[in-house]
Amino acid sequence: MIKCDNLQKRVPMAGAELAILKGITLEIKSGESVAIIGASGSGKSTLLGLLAGLDEATAGSVVIDGTDLGALSEDERARFRGQHIGFVFQSFQLLPALTALENVMLPLELQGQNNVEEQARHYLQRVGLQARTGHYPLQLSGGEQQRVALARAFASKPAILFADEPTGNLDTTTGEYIIDLLFELNREEGTTLVLVTHDQVLADLCQRRLRLDGGALVQE
Amino acid sequence: MSMTATKMLARDWRGGELGVLVMALVLAVGVVSGISAFTTRLQNALEQESHRFLAADLVVTSGRELPLDWSRSASEKGLQHALTLQFPSMVYVGEESMALASVKAVTDGYPMRGEITYSTEPFGAVRSADTGPGKGEVWLDSRLFALLDVAVGDKVTIGDAQFSVAAAARTEPDQAASFYGYGPRVLMHYDDIPATGVVQPGSRVEYRQLYAGETAAIGEFQQWLEPQLRDGQRAVTVDEGQPRIGSALDRAESFLLLAGSLAVVLAGVAVALAARRFSERHHDYVAIIKSLGATSGTVNRLYGSSLMLLGVIATALGCLMGWGIQALFFSLFAEQLPIQPGPSGVRPYAIGAVTSLTCLFCFAWPPLRRLAHASPLRVLRRDLPMENRQAIYDYVLGLVAVTLLMWWYSGDWKLTLAVLAGLGLTAGLGFCLALTLLRGGRLVGMSAGSIWRLALAGLQRRGTANALQVVIFAMAIMMLLVLLLVRTSLIDEWQAQLPSDAPNHFMINIGPEDVQAIEQTLRAENITSEPFFPMIRGRIMTVKGEELPVTDDVEEGRRQREINFTWSDTLPHENRLVAGEWWQPGTEEALVSLEEEFAARMGLTVGDSVSFLVGSAPLEARVASIRQLQWQSMRPNFFLVFPPRLLVDYPATFMTSFHLDEADKGFLNRFIRRFPTVTVIEMDIVVEQIRTIINQVSAAINLVLVVILAAGALVLIAGVQASVDARVHESAILRALGASRRLILGGLLIEFATLGLFAGTLATLAAELSVYILQTMVMDMNYVPTPWLWPVGVFSGALVIGALGVFSCRRVVSTPPVTVLREL
Ligand SMILES: Nc1ncnc2c1ncn2[C@@H]1O[C@H](COP(=O)(O)OP(=O)(O)OP(=O)(O)O)[C@@H](O)[C@H]1O
Ligand SMILES: [Mg+2]
């Protein structure tokens, strides 16, 4: 369960301060799927980054399953992410130096797990890329890269999956395929899903929608 | 994790900066270990070589017979030994001819180091021998054949004994250092001494016991021996080899150490630049793996182990390269070195490894360590600024590391200081200048065509980064210029000292009545000679009214001793006044001009009084000036010069030096027959030896220069690469917008060439400063400004950096813009 209370983010800007998030309070239950929507620049990515423990809040708190992220050091948050959180990004964020298989194995290796390769192969097969395991990201299309990213995200069996515009760089057909895959895996693994999107179709598939406007939540 | 690290390295090789990093490390290790292995081995060989000038490792000399049980106990300690005895004696042929000779009797073991040379006819082809003449035989100096009118196989008499002439004696390894005073050489066997009956108690003789063996055993023996030495007995070990070669090699060594130090600095800068770029390119990677749960410790381990791996590979390759460099140097020298140089040991390679470690730790690690602090938020926001906060601290660390390395490596703080001064000037001045000039460019450039507008706008947008780049380029160019300058002046000076027609024979003991006749003879034979110098032999007695001690203990120190004077109205050629004034021609004052080191040894300065004994006549004078001599030149040099009027009444002989080709040596036979009282001293073998060694050292220096040029090129490449990413990206966008190939390449060329122009100007300025300090304080040379440096430095800077820049960015016009944009 994710609980966030009066979450604020301000950055210094040419002498003055720019308030990006102006006190966000929300709760997301385990297994729930939530879409964060809003205009460009409204603070969606910033909120996602804070919820996932990628960034530190200026004020307020984020508590995930009883762990206050604000009380953790950067390294403790990294470990926490490794254990509980998975990501899918708009720009895929695969490591170009590693093959598809190695990219999927990476988070498992970071957790120090055994039979890493077997698990990674399983998830690559799950996203239909068993034939492309030895390819490097630059040799894959955008859709294929995003499928590798999905396999990587689910391979570490996260409790919560964060996705920032997972279809933003893809055409409609490929996007829909990715969306189907995402929700299918989500159902199978029972993951909590928090995603940021401009895509109305994707937003509508979620159980709940949160709209951001100028750094504050507004009623749907 | 280690799999990921090696994988990452293998794939990142493509980025180019790892290649530069490894190459820079390999070069640093290679140059440093190669040069230090070379100098270690060369010193080692030269030390052995210098033992040749003693013909042994340890020599005991005395005017009286030396205890023979010393030799016996040396044998027991496993040392070799030999005996020599030197004495003046008349040599007769029948009743009609005779000559005064300097006879040297030697045992079979002589010489233990080096070799004796002889020829089967006077001035004939030189051969070498391990031992001297057999019993009943003598070898005569080439001159004696003419003086005594004998040939090989004839009989000569010394004292009561008759000997058969077996060969012409040419050189001995321990030929007396002072060749004045003694007559031509006769070599005979030690066992024949009693038969001659000429050596009586009280004769002017010199006994020598020579010892050779392992360094440790010799040291032990010397310690045992020294307390037993009495008055008049002296133990001599190896001197510093031959001074002439010595000073040339000292400078060569300074040069090599300078080169090595510069290699360290250049490599350090290249490593730092490459590591910085590597780290910038890896910011995004780190953000991703951190978002996946990697802690900063994991990141540090990942990059630390990658770096260690690279370091190990580079160090191994570097040591290999170092070994190759020194082997190459020695293959150049092999024929010239009479002694095979011993192994250098592991120290040079340890120095190389320490250099590599230092470079890694102080230059490569700081930017990589910052990677661990990269924010995982970059996965959401790529525009997030990178972690560069500790940059200043890194520069300080790098500077301290470079200074310590250079100082440790060269063992010379003046040299270190000279290089640092140049670097400091470049950095300080360069940064201010670059910033102002780049700002000023806006006014000039805006009215120009669109290529210029593009280029100048590019320069201005990255003002600070460009200024830093200019400074780095300037440093690299400066160091190359410094090395080039020092090398050129060094080699020029050597060549000037020993031109191919440098004098290689001395002529002494010329009576005043013969001077004119000899001048004529030389001219008739087309032999160019130096002027004839009058020479008077006297004894220095008192200094500032205080009598000098009479002792034989100190070879060169403050004591009464015999010296050669000359007189002159003018300052001798190639002498330089360092204190006082030269006298008016024709002065009648009692003045004297002293050589710098001699004056220092005797504790004399301008204005002091000093007195001499010439024959039995006293001579007093006041020190009027102090001179510096060119000892390297093969010209007559004198410690003391007097005004001519002062010495007219004293008995003088004359001396000169001249050049004689190998083919013309027969002239000496004729000459000696005609002027039997004149002593001719052959230096041609020595001169030739010096010349060859100097040529080889020059070759080694050129080779080092090439290696350092490579290091410099690496820095330039690393420096250009540092800004390539940003420039390629911008150019790709411009291409996408339809800019022509010519416009883009032209813009890049102007941009880089402008940076190069600034860098070249700065570099030239700083190089002049560095070279000035180096030449006046370290290398003991005269500083001469070099006007050609300016065009070379400035334009080669613009040209090379312009070309490198365009070359590094070429892919932006050779690949479609989409590919470029997608890869970035
Ligand atoms: N570290 C920062 N420094 C300055 N401004 C920032 C920073 N982080 C975010 N912003 C600003 O805060 C606003 C919100 O950014 P955010 O990336 O969260 O928007 P978004 O809703 O994700 O927009 P988009 O839909 O375009 O991705 C933007 O105007 C952005 O420029
Ligand atoms: Mg966003």
mmCIF file with all atom_site columns, C-alpha atoms in Angstrom, chain B residues 116-212:
data_model
loop_
_atom_site.group_PDB
_atom_site.id
_atom_site.type_symbol
_atom_site.label_atom_id
_atom_site.label_alt_id
_atom_site.label_comp_id
_atom_site.label_asym_id
_atom_site.label_entity_id
_atom_site.label_seq_id
_atom_site.pdbx_PDB_ins_code
_atom_site.Cartn_x
_atom_site.Cartn_y
_atom_site.Cartn_z
_atom_site.occupancy
_atom_site.B_iso_or_equiv
_atom_site.pdbx_formal_charge
_atom_site.auth_seq_id
_atom_site.auth_comp_id
_atom_site.auth_asym_id
_atom_site.auth_atom_id
_atom_site.pdbx_PDB_model_num
ATOM 1  C CA . ILE B 1 116 ? 95.791  -2.417  -24.036 1.00 0.00 ? 116 ILE B CA 1
ATOM 2  C CA . THR B 1 117 ? 96.022  -1.503  -27.686 1.00 0.00 ? 117 THR B CA 1
ATOM 3  C CA . TYR B 1 118 ? 99.044  -1.864  -29.908 1.00 0.00 ? 118 TYR B CA 1
ATOM 4  C CA . SER B 1 119 ? 99.929  -1.892  -33.575 1.00 0.00 ? 119 SER B CA 1
ATOM 5  C CA . THR B 1 120 ? 102.473 -3.865  -35.532 1.00 0.00 ? 120 THR B CA 1
ATOM 6  C CA . GLU B 1 121 ? 103.997 -0.677  -36.948 1.00 0.00 ? 121 GLU B CA 1
ATOM 7  C CA . PRO B 1 122 ? 104.128 2.906   -35.661 1.00 0.00 ? 122 PRO B CA 1
ATOM 8  C CA . PHE B 1 123 ? 100.767 4.704   -36.091 1.00 0.00 ? 123 PHE B CA 1
ATOM 9  C CA . GLY B 1 124 ? 99.505  1.543   -37.798 1.00 0.00 ? 124 GLY B CA 1
ATOM 10 C CA . ALA B 1 125 ? 96.145  -0.186  -37.479 1.00 0.00 ? 125 ALA B CA 1
ATOM 11 C CA . VAL B 1 126 ? 95.132  -0.526  -33.842 1.00 0.00 ? 126 VAL B CA 1
ATOM 12 C CA . ARG B 1 127 ? 94.684  -3.992  -32.268 1.00 0.00 ? 127 ARG B CA 1
ATOM 13 C CA . SER B 1 128 ? 93.782  -4.888  -28.743 1.00 0.00 ? 128 SER B CA 1
ATOM 14 C CA . ALA B 1 129 ? 95.488  -7.219  -26.301 1.00 0.00 ? 129 ALA B CA 1
ATOM 15 C CA . ASP B 1 130 ? 94.626  -8.696  -22.908 1.00 0.00 ? 130 ASP B CA 1
ATOM 16 C CA . THR B 1 131 ? 98.159  -8.486  -21.572 1.00 0.00 ? 131 THR B CA 1
ATOM 17 C CA . GLY B 1 132 ? 101.280 -6.411  -22.133 1.00 0.00 ? 132 GLY B CA 1
ATOM 18 C CA . PRO B 1 133 ? 104.613 -7.443  -23.636 1.00 0.00 ? 133 PRO B CA 1
ATOM 19 C CA . GLY B 1 134 ? 106.218 -10.790 -22.775 1.00 0.00 ? 134 GLY B CA 1
ATOM 20 C CA . LYS B 1 135 ? 109.490 -11.132 -20.889 1.00 0.00 ? 135 LYS B CA 1
ATOM 21 C CA . GLY B 1 136 ? 112.446 -9.712  -22.765 1.00 0.00 ? 136 GLY B CA 1
ATOM 22 C CA . GLU B 1 137 ? 110.150 -7.643  -25.026 1.00 0.00 ? 137 GLU B CA 1
ATOM 23 C CA . VAL B 1 138 ? 109.136 -4.008  -25.115 1.00 0.00 ? 138 VAL B CA 1
ATOM 24 C CA . TRP B 1 139 ? 106.398 -2.090  -26.882 1.00 0.00 ? 139 TRP B CA 1
ATOM 25 C CA . LEU B 1 140 ? 107.440 1.406   -27.873 1.00 0.00 ? 140 LEU B CA 1
ATOM 26 C CA . ASP B 1 141 ? 105.356 4.494   -28.370 1.00 0.00 ? 141 ASP B CA 1
ATOM 27 C CA . SER B 1 142 ? 104.936 5.179   -32.096 1.00 0.00 ? 142 SER B CA 1
ATOM 28 C CA . ARG B 1 143 ? 106.962 8.363   -31.746 1.00 0.00 ? 143 ARG B CA 1
ATOM 29 C CA . LEU B 1 144 ? 109.959 6.480   -30.388 1.00 0.00 ? 144 LEU B CA 1
ATOM 30 C CA . PHE B 1 145 ? 110.332 4.502   -33.602 1.00 0.00 ? 145 PHE B CA 1
ATOM 31 C CA . ALA B 1 146 ? 111.118 7.716   -35.416 1.00 0.00 ? 146 ALA B CA 1
ATOM 32 C CA . LEU B 1 147 ? 113.151 9.236   -32.593 1.00 0.00 ? 147 LEU B CA 1
ATOM 33 C CA . LEU B 1 148 ? 115.343 6.152   -32.133 1.00 0.00 ? 148 LEU B CA 1
ATOM 34 C CA . ASP B 1 149 ? 115.230 5.102   -35.777 1.00 0.00 ? 149 ASP B CA 1
ATOM 35 C CA . VAL B 1 150 ? 114.226 1.511   -34.969 1.00 0.00 ? 150 VAL B CA 1
ATOM 36 C CA . ALA B 1 151 ? 111.754 -0.975  -36.417 1.00 0.00 ? 151 ALA B CA 1
ATOM 37 C CA . VAL B 1 152 ? 109.876 -3.939  -34.971 1.00 0.00 ? 152 VAL B CA 1
ATOM 38 C CA . GLY B 1 153 ? 112.422 -6.732  -34.232 1.00 0.00 ? 153 GLY B CA 1
ATOM 39 C CA . ASP B 1 154 ? 115.312 -4.361  -33.402 1.00 0.00 ? 154 ASP B CA 1
ATOM 40 C CA . LYS B 1 155 ? 117.012 -4.273  -30.009 1.00 0.00 ? 155 LYS B CA 1
ATOM 41 C CA . VAL B 1 156 ? 116.870 -1.434  -27.483 1.00 0.00 ? 156 VAL B CA 1
ATOM 42 C CA . THR B 1 157 ? 118.606 -1.042  -24.134 1.00 0.00 ? 157 THR B CA 1
ATOM 43 C CA . ILE B 1 158 ? 117.115 0.131   -20.848 1.00 0.00 ? 158 ILE B CA 1
ATOM 44 C CA . GLY B 1 159 ? 119.663 0.346   -18.054 1.00 0.00 ? 159 GLY B CA 1
ATOM 45 C CA . ASP B 1 160 ? 121.624 -2.906  -18.016 1.00 0.00 ? 160 ASP B CA 1
ATOM 46 C CA . ALA B 1 161 ? 119.108 -4.990  -19.975 1.00 0.00 ? 161 ALA B CA 1
ATOM 47 C CA . GLN B 1 162 ? 118.455 -5.502  -23.652 1.00 0.00 ? 162 GLN B CA 1
ATOM 48 C CA . PHE B 1 163 ? 114.980 -5.910  -25.087 1.00 0.00 ? 163 PHE B CA 1
ATOM 49 C CA . SER B 1 164 ? 113.585 -6.709  -28.484 1.00 0.00 ? 164 SER B CA 1
ATOM 50 C CA . VAL B 1 165 ? 110.968 -4.323  -29.895 1.00 0.00 ? 165 VAL B CA 1
ATOM 51 C CA . ALA B 1 166 ? 107.792 -6.358  -30.355 1.00 0.00 ? 166 ALA B CA 1
ATOM 52 C CA . ALA B 1 167 ? 105.145 -3.782  -31.231 1.00 0.00 ? 167 ALA B CA 1
ATOM 53 C CA . ALA B 1 168 ? 104.080 -0.149  -31.093 1.00 0.00 ? 168 ALA B CA 1
ATOM 54 C CA . ALA B 1 169 ? 102.303 0.686   -27.814 1.00 0.00 ? 169 ALA B CA 1
ATOM 55 C CA . ARG B 1 170 ? 99.162  2.720   -28.531 1.00 0.00 ? 170 ARG B CA 1
ATOM 56 C CA . THR B 1 171 ? 96.904  3.079   -25.509 1.00 0.00 ? 171 THR B CA 1
ATOM 57 C CA . GLU B 1 172 ? 96.497  1.710   -22.010 1.00 0.00 ? 172 GLU B CA 1
ATOM 58 C CA . PRO B 1 173 ? 93.212  1.952   -20.127 1.00 0.00 ? 173 PRO B CA 1
ATOM 59 C CA . ASP B 1 174 ? 94.796  3.845   -17.247 1.00 0.00 ? 174 ASP B CA 1
ATOM 60 C CA . GLN B 1 175 ? 96.956  6.135   -19.304 1.00 0.00 ? 175 GLN B CA 1
ATOM 61 C CA . ALA B 1 176 ? 98.023  8.995   -17.074 1.00 0.00 ? 176 ALA B CA 1
ATOM 62 C CA . ALA B 1 177 ? 95.367  11.637  -16.889 1.00 0.00 ? 177 ALA B CA 1
ATOM 63 C CA . SER B 1 178 ? 97.932  14.401  -17.097 1.00 0.00 ? 178 SER B CA 1
ATOM 64 C CA . PHE B 1 179 ? 100.028 13.846  -20.148 1.00 0.00 ? 179 PHE B CA 1
ATOM 65 C CA . TYR B 1 180 ? 102.275 16.802  -19.546 1.00 0.00 ? 180 TYR B CA 1
ATOM 66 C CA . GLY B 1 181 ? 105.783 16.226  -18.344 1.00 0.00 ? 181 GLY B CA 1
ATOM 67 C CA . TYR B 1 182 ? 106.288 12.563  -19.126 1.00 0.00 ? 182 TYR B CA 1
ATOM 68 C CA . GLY B 1 183 ? 108.029 11.304  -22.198 1.00 0.00 ? 183 GLY B CA 1
ATOM 69 C CA . PRO B 1 184 ? 106.806 8.740   -24.727 1.00 0.00 ? 184 PRO B CA 1
ATOM 70 C CA . ARG B 1 185 ? 105.645 5.370   -23.429 1.00 0.00 ? 185 ARG B CA 1
ATOM 71 C CA . VAL B 1 186 ? 107.657 2.166   -23.222 1.00 0.00 ? 186 VAL B CA 1
ATOM 72 C CA . LEU B 1 187 ? 105.846 -0.950  -21.986 1.00 0.00 ? 187 LEU B CA 1
ATOM 73 C CA . MET B 1 188 ? 107.794 -3.886  -20.536 1.00 0.00 ? 188 MET B CA 1
ATOM 74 C CA . HIS B 1 189 ? 107.233 -6.921  -18.355 1.00 0.00 ? 189 HIS B CA 1
ATOM 75 C CA . TYR B 1 190 ? 107.292 -6.472  -14.564 1.00 0.00 ? 190 TYR B CA 1
ATOM 76 C CA . ASP B 1 191 ? 109.671 -9.380  -14.061 1.00 0.00 ? 191 ASP B CA 1
ATOM 77 C CA . ASP B 1 192 ? 112.365 -7.664  -16.145 1.00 0.00 ? 192 ASP B CA 1
ATOM 78 C CA . ILE B 1 193 ? 112.732 -4.757  -13.721 1.00 0.00 ? 193 ILE B CA 1
ATOM 79 C CA . PRO B 1 194 ? 115.607 -6.189  -11.648 1.00 0.00 ? 194 PRO B CA 1
ATOM 80 C CA . ALA B 1 195 ? 117.665 -6.911  -14.763 1.00 0.00 ? 195 ALA B CA 1
ATOM 81 C CA . THR B 1 196 ? 117.612 -3.240  -15.814 1.00 0.00 ? 196 THR B CA 1
ATOM 82 C CA . GLY B 1 197 ? 118.972 -2.069  -12.495 1.00 0.00 ? 197 GLY B CA 1
ATOM 83 C CA . VAL B 1 198 ? 117.535 1.406   -13.089 1.00 0.00 ? 198 VAL B CA 1
ATOM 84 C CA . VAL B 1 199 ? 115.051 1.413   -10.232 1.00 0.00 ? 199 VAL B CA 1
ATOM 85 C CA . GLN B 1 200 ? 116.991 2.411   -7.151  1.00 0.00 ? 200 GLN B CA 1
ATOM 86 C CA . PRO B 1 201 ? 115.677 3.651   -3.813  1.00 0.00 ? 201 PRO B CA 1
ATOM 87 C CA . GLY B 1 202 ? 114.925 7.321   -4.219  1.00 0.00 ? 202 GLY B CA 1
ATOM 88 C CA . SER B 1 203 ? 114.170 7.231   -7.977  1.00 0.00 ? 203 SER B CA 1
ATOM 89 C CA . ARG B 1 204 ? 111.049 9.039   -9.199  1.00 0.00 ? 204 ARG B CA 1
ATOM 90 C CA . VAL B 1 205 ? 108.787 6.035   -9.566  1.00 0.00 ? 205 VAL B CA 1
ATOM 91 C CA . GLU B 1 206 ? 105.183 5.126   -9.056  1.00 0.00 ? 206 GLU B CA 1
ATOM 92 C CA . TYR B 1 207 ? 104.192 1.704   -7.750  1.00 0.00 ? 207 TYR B CA 1
ATOM 93 C CA . ARG B 1 208 ? 100.632 0.537   -8.275  1.00 0.00 ? 208 ARG B CA 1
ATOM 94 C CA . GLN B 1 209 ? 98.723  -2.438  -6.990  1.00 0.00 ? 209 GLN B CA 1
ATOM 95 C CA . LEU B 1 210 ? 95.570  -3.098  -8.987  1.00 0.00 ? 210 LEU B CA 1
ATOM 96 C CA . TYR B 1 211 ? 92.632  -5.105  -7.677  1.00 0.00 ? 211 TYR B CA 1
ATOM 97 C CA . ALA B 1 212 ? 89.464  -6.321  -9.330  1.00 0.00 ? 212 ALA B CA 1
#
